[in-house]
Amino acid sequence: MSRIEQITELLKENPSDSFLQHALALEYVKSGNDPDAKSVFEKLLADNPYYVGSYYHLAKLFERLGQDDEAIKVYERGMDIAKELGEQHAYGELKSAYEYLIY
């Protein structure tokens, strides 16, 4: 059973588990399945906008797809959430990637 299958099975038992959703999206990224990764990241952040780590990965996915405007929006939203939560490390990573993209 692949990791994607394992995580999918676990999500059947607990579909709202943000950690499992994030892990599934990362597995999709690793396997080159950007459309499914994008879908999972977007659903995760719609359901749990405070799952800060997913903003970075979703924005990077948009960058790979050549959708820089979307990536910028995701970085900005992630920075706002990180700042609100006092997550300085996450904020710094998002800001660094954001600035690299826009400059």
Coordinates of N, CA and C in Angstrom, one line a residue:
M1 N 0.8 -1.2 0.0 CA 0.0 0.0 0.0 C 0.9 1.3 0.0
S2 N 0.6 2.2 -0.9 CA 1.4 3.4 -1.0 C 1.1 4.3 0.2
R3 N 2.0 5.3 0.4 CA 1.7 6.3 1.4 C 0.4 7.1 1.1
I4 N 0.1 7.4 -0.1 CA -1.1 8.1 -0.5 C -2.3 7.2 -0.1
E5 N -2.2 5.9 -0.3 CA -3.3 5.0 0.0 C -3.5 4.9 1.5
Q6 N -2.3 4.9 2.2 CA -2.4 4.8 3.7 C -3.0 6.0 4.3
I7 N -2.6 7.2 3.8 CA -3.1 8.4 4.4 C -4.6 8.6 4.0
T8 N -5.0 8.2 2.8 CA -6.4 8.2 2.4 C -7.2 7.4 3.3
E9 N -6.7 6.2 3.6 CA -7.5 5.3 4.5 C -7.6 5.9 5.9
L10 N -6.6 6.5 6.4 CA -6.7 7.2 7.7 C -7.6 8.4 7.7
L11 N -7.7 9.1 6.6 CA -8.6 10.2 6.4 C -10.1 9.8 6.4
K12 N -10.3 8.5 6.0 CA -11.7 8.0 6.0 C -12.2 7.9 7.4
E13 N -11.3 7.6 8.3 CA -11.6 7.5 9.7 C -11.7 8.9 10.4
N14 N -10.9 9.8 9.9 CA -10.9 11.2 10.5 C -10.7 12.2 9.4
P15 N -11.8 12.5 8.7 CA -11.7 13.4 7.5 C -11.3 14.8 7.8
S16 N -11.4 15.3 9.0 CA -11.1 16.6 9.3 C -9.7 16.8 9.9
D17 N -8.9 15.8 9.9 CA -7.6 15.8 10.5 C -6.7 16.7 9.5
S18 N -6.3 17.9 10.0 CA -5.5 18.8 9.2 C -4.1 18.2 8.9
F19 N -3.6 17.6 9.9 CA -2.2 17.0 9.7 C -2.2 16.0 8.6
L20 N -3.2 15.1 8.6 CA -3.3 14.1 7.6 C -3.6 14.7 6.2
Q21 N -4.4 15.7 6.2 CA -4.7 16.4 4.9 C -3.4 17.0 4.3
H22 N -2.6 17.6 5.2 CA -1.4 18.3 4.8 C -0.4 17.2 4.3
A23 N -0.3 16.1 5.0 CA 0.6 15.0 4.6 C 0.2 14.4 3.3
L24 N -1.1 14.3 3.0 CA -1.6 13.8 1.8 C -1.2 14.7 0.6
A25 N -1.4 16.0 0.8 CA -1.1 17.0 -0.2 C 0.4 16.9 -0.5
L26 N 1.2 16.8 0.5 CA 2.7 16.7 0.3 C 3.1 15.4 -0.5
E27 N 2.4 14.4 -0.2 CA 2.6 13.1 -1.0 C 2.2 13.3 -2.4
Y28 N 1.1 14.0 -2.7 CA 0.8 14.3 -4.0 C 1.8 15.2 -4.7
V29 N 2.4 16.2 -4.0 CA 3.4 17.0 -4.6 C 4.6 16.1 -4.9
K30 N 5.0 15.2 -4.0 CA 6.1 14.4 -4.2 C 6.0 13.4 -5.4
S31 N 4.7 13.0 -5.6 CA 4.5 12.1 -6.8 C 4.2 12.9 -8.1
G32 N 4.3 14.2 -8.0 CA 4.1 15.0 -9.2 C 2.6 15.3 -9.6
N33 N 1.8 15.0 -8.7 CA 0.3 15.2 -8.9 C -0.1 16.6 -8.3
D34 N 0.3 17.6 -9.0 CA 0.0 19.0 -8.5 C -1.5 19.3 -8.5
P35 N -2.3 18.8 -9.4 CA -3.8 19.1 -9.3 C -4.4 18.6 -8.0
D36 N -4.1 17.4 -7.6 CA -4.7 16.8 -6.4 C -4.1 17.5 -5.2
A37 N -2.8 17.8 -5.2 CA -2.1 18.5 -4.1 C -2.8 19.9 -3.9
K38 N -3.0 20.6 -5.0 CA -3.7 21.9 -4.9 C -5.0 21.8 -4.3
S39 N -5.8 20.8 -4.8 CA -7.1 20.6 -4.3 C -7.2 20.3 -2.8
V40 N -6.3 19.5 -2.3 CA -6.2 19.1 -0.9 C -5.8 20.3 -0.1
F41 N -4.7 21.0 -0.5 CA -4.2 22.2 0.2 C -5.4 23.3 0.3
E42 N -6.1 23.5 -0.8 CA -7.1 24.5 -0.8 C -8.3 24.1 0.1
K43 N -8.6 22.9 0.1 CA -9.7 22.4 1.0 C -9.3 22.5 2.5
L44 N -8.0 22.1 2.7 CA -7.5 22.2 4.1 C -7.5 23.6 4.6
L45 N -7.1 24.6 3.8 CA -7.0 25.9 4.3 C -8.4 26.6 4.3
A46 N -9.3 26.1 3.5 CA -10.7 26.6 3.6 C -11.3 26.1 4.9
D47 N -11.1 24.9 5.3 CA -11.6 24.3 6.5 C -10.9 24.8 7.8
N48 N -9.6 25.0 7.7 CA -8.7 25.3 8.8 C -7.7 26.4 8.4
P49 N -8.1 27.6 8.3 CA -7.2 28.7 7.8 C -6.0 28.9 8.7
Y50 N -6.0 28.3 9.9 CA -4.9 28.5 10.8 C -3.8 27.4 10.7
Y51 N -3.9 26.6 9.7 CA -2.9 25.5 9.5 C -1.8 26.2 8.7
V52 N -1.0 26.9 9.4 CA 0.0 27.9 8.8 C 0.9 27.2 7.8
G53 N 1.4 26.0 8.1 CA 2.4 25.3 7.2 C 2.0 25.1 5.8
S54 N 0.7 25.0 5.6 CA 0.2 24.7 4.3 C 0.2 25.9 3.3
Y55 N 0.3 27.1 3.8 CA 0.4 28.3 3.0 C 1.6 28.2 2.1
Y56 N 2.7 27.9 2.8 CA 4.0 27.9 2.1 C 4.0 26.9 0.9
H57 N 3.5 25.7 1.2 CA 3.5 24.7 0.2 C 2.6 24.9 -0.9
L58 N 1.4 25.5 -0.6 CA 0.4 25.8 -1.7 C 1.0 27.0 -2.5
A59 N 1.6 28.0 -1.9 CA 2.2 29.1 -2.7 C 3.3 28.5 -3.6
K60 N 4.2 27.7 -3.1 CA 5.2 27.1 -3.9 C 4.6 26.3 -5.1
L61 N 3.5 25.6 -4.9 CA 2.9 24.9 -5.9 C 2.4 25.8 -7.0
F62 N 1.8 27.0 -6.6 CA 1.3 28.0 -7.6 C 2.5 28.5 -8.4
E63 N 3.7 28.7 -7.7 CA 4.9 29.2 -8.4 C 5.3 28.2 -9.5
R64 N 5.3 26.9 -9.1 CA 5.7 25.8 -10.1 C 4.7 25.8 -11.3
L65 N 3.5 26.2 -11.0 CA 2.5 26.2 -12.1 C 2.5 27.5 -12.9
G66 N 3.4 28.4 -12.5 CA 3.5 29.7 -13.2 C 2.4 30.7 -12.9
Q67 N 1.8 30.4 -11.7 CA 0.7 31.3 -11.3 C 1.2 32.2 -10.1
D68 N 2.1 33.1 -10.5 CA 2.7 33.9 -9.5 C 1.7 34.8 -8.7
D69 N 0.7 35.3 -9.4 CA -0.3 36.2 -8.7 C -1.0 35.4 -7.6
E70 N -1.3 34.2 -7.9 CA -2.0 33.3 -6.9 C -1.0 33.0 -5.7
A71 N 0.2 32.7 -6.1 CA 1.2 32.5 -5.1 C 1.4 33.6 -4.1
I72 N 1.4 34.8 -4.7 CA 1.6 36.0 -3.9 C 0.4 36.2 -2.9
K73 N -0.8 35.9 -3.4 CA -2.0 36.0 -2.5 C -1.9 35.0 -1.4
V74 N -1.4 33.8 -1.7 CA -1.3 32.8 -0.6 C -0.2 33.1 0.4
Y75 N 0.9 33.6 -0.1 CA 1.9 34.1 0.8 C 1.4 35.2 1.7
E76 N 0.7 36.1 1.1 CA 0.2 37.3 1.9 C -0.8 36.8 3.0
R77 N -1.7 35.9 2.6 CA -2.7 35.4 3.6 C -1.9 34.6 4.7
G78 N -1.0 33.8 4.3 CA -0.2 33.0 5.3 C 0.5 33.9 6.2
M79 N 1.1 35.0 5.7 CA 1.9 35.9 6.6 C 0.9 36.6 7.6
D80 N -0.3 36.9 7.1 CA -1.3 37.5 8.0 C -1.7 36.6 9.1
I81 N -1.9 35.3 8.7 CA -2.3 34.3 9.7 C -1.2 34.0 10.7
A82 N 0.0 33.9 10.2 CA 1.2 33.6 11.0 C 1.4 34.8 12.0
K83 N 1.3 36.0 11.6 CA 1.4 37.1 12.4 C 0.3 37.1 13.5
E84 N -0.9 36.8 13.1 CA -2.0 36.8 14.0 C -1.8 35.7 15.1
L85 N -1.2 34.6 14.8 CA -0.9 33.5 15.7 C 0.4 33.7 16.5
G86 N 1.2 34.7 16.1 CA 2.5 34.9 16.7 C 3.5 33.8 16.3
E87 N 3.3 33.2 15.2 CA 4.2 32.2 14.6 C 5.3 32.9 13.8
Q88 N 6.4 33.3 14.6 CA 7.4 34.1 13.9 C 8.2 33.3 12.9
H89 N 8.5 32.1 13.2 CA 9.3 31.2 12.3 C 8.5 31.1 11.0
A90 N 7.3 30.7 11.1 CA 6.4 30.5 9.8 C 6.3 31.9 9.1
Y91 N 6.1 32.9 9.8 CA 6.1 34.3 9.2 C 7.3 34.6 8.4
G92 N 8.5 34.3 9.0 CA 9.8 34.6 8.4 C 10.0 33.7 7.1
E93 N 9.6 32.5 7.1 CA 9.7 31.6 6.0 C 8.8 32.1 4.8
L94 N 7.6 32.4 5.2 CA 6.6 32.9 4.2 C 7.1 34.3 3.6
K95 N 7.6 35.1 4.5 CA 8.0 36.5 4.0 C 9.2 36.3 3.1
S96 N 10.2 35.5 3.4 CA 11.4 35.3 2.6 C 11.0 34.7 1.2
A97 N 10.1 33.8 1.2 CA 9.7 33.2 -0.1 C 8.9 34.2 -0.9
Y98 N 8.1 35.0 -0.2 CA 7.3 36.1 -0.9 C 8.2 37.1 -1.5
E99 N 9.2 37.6 -0.7 CA 10.1 38.6 -1.2 C 10.9 38.1 -2.3
Y100 N 11.3 36.9 -2.3 CA 12.1 36.3 -3.4 C 11.3 36.3 -4.7
L101 N 10.0 36.0 -4.5 CA 9.1 36.0 -5.7 C 8.9 37.4 -6.3
I102 N 8.6 38.3 -5.4 CA 8.2 39.6 -5.9 C 9.4 40.6 -6.3
Y103 N 10.6 40.2 -5.9 CA 11.7 41.1 -6.3 C 12.6 40.5 -7.3

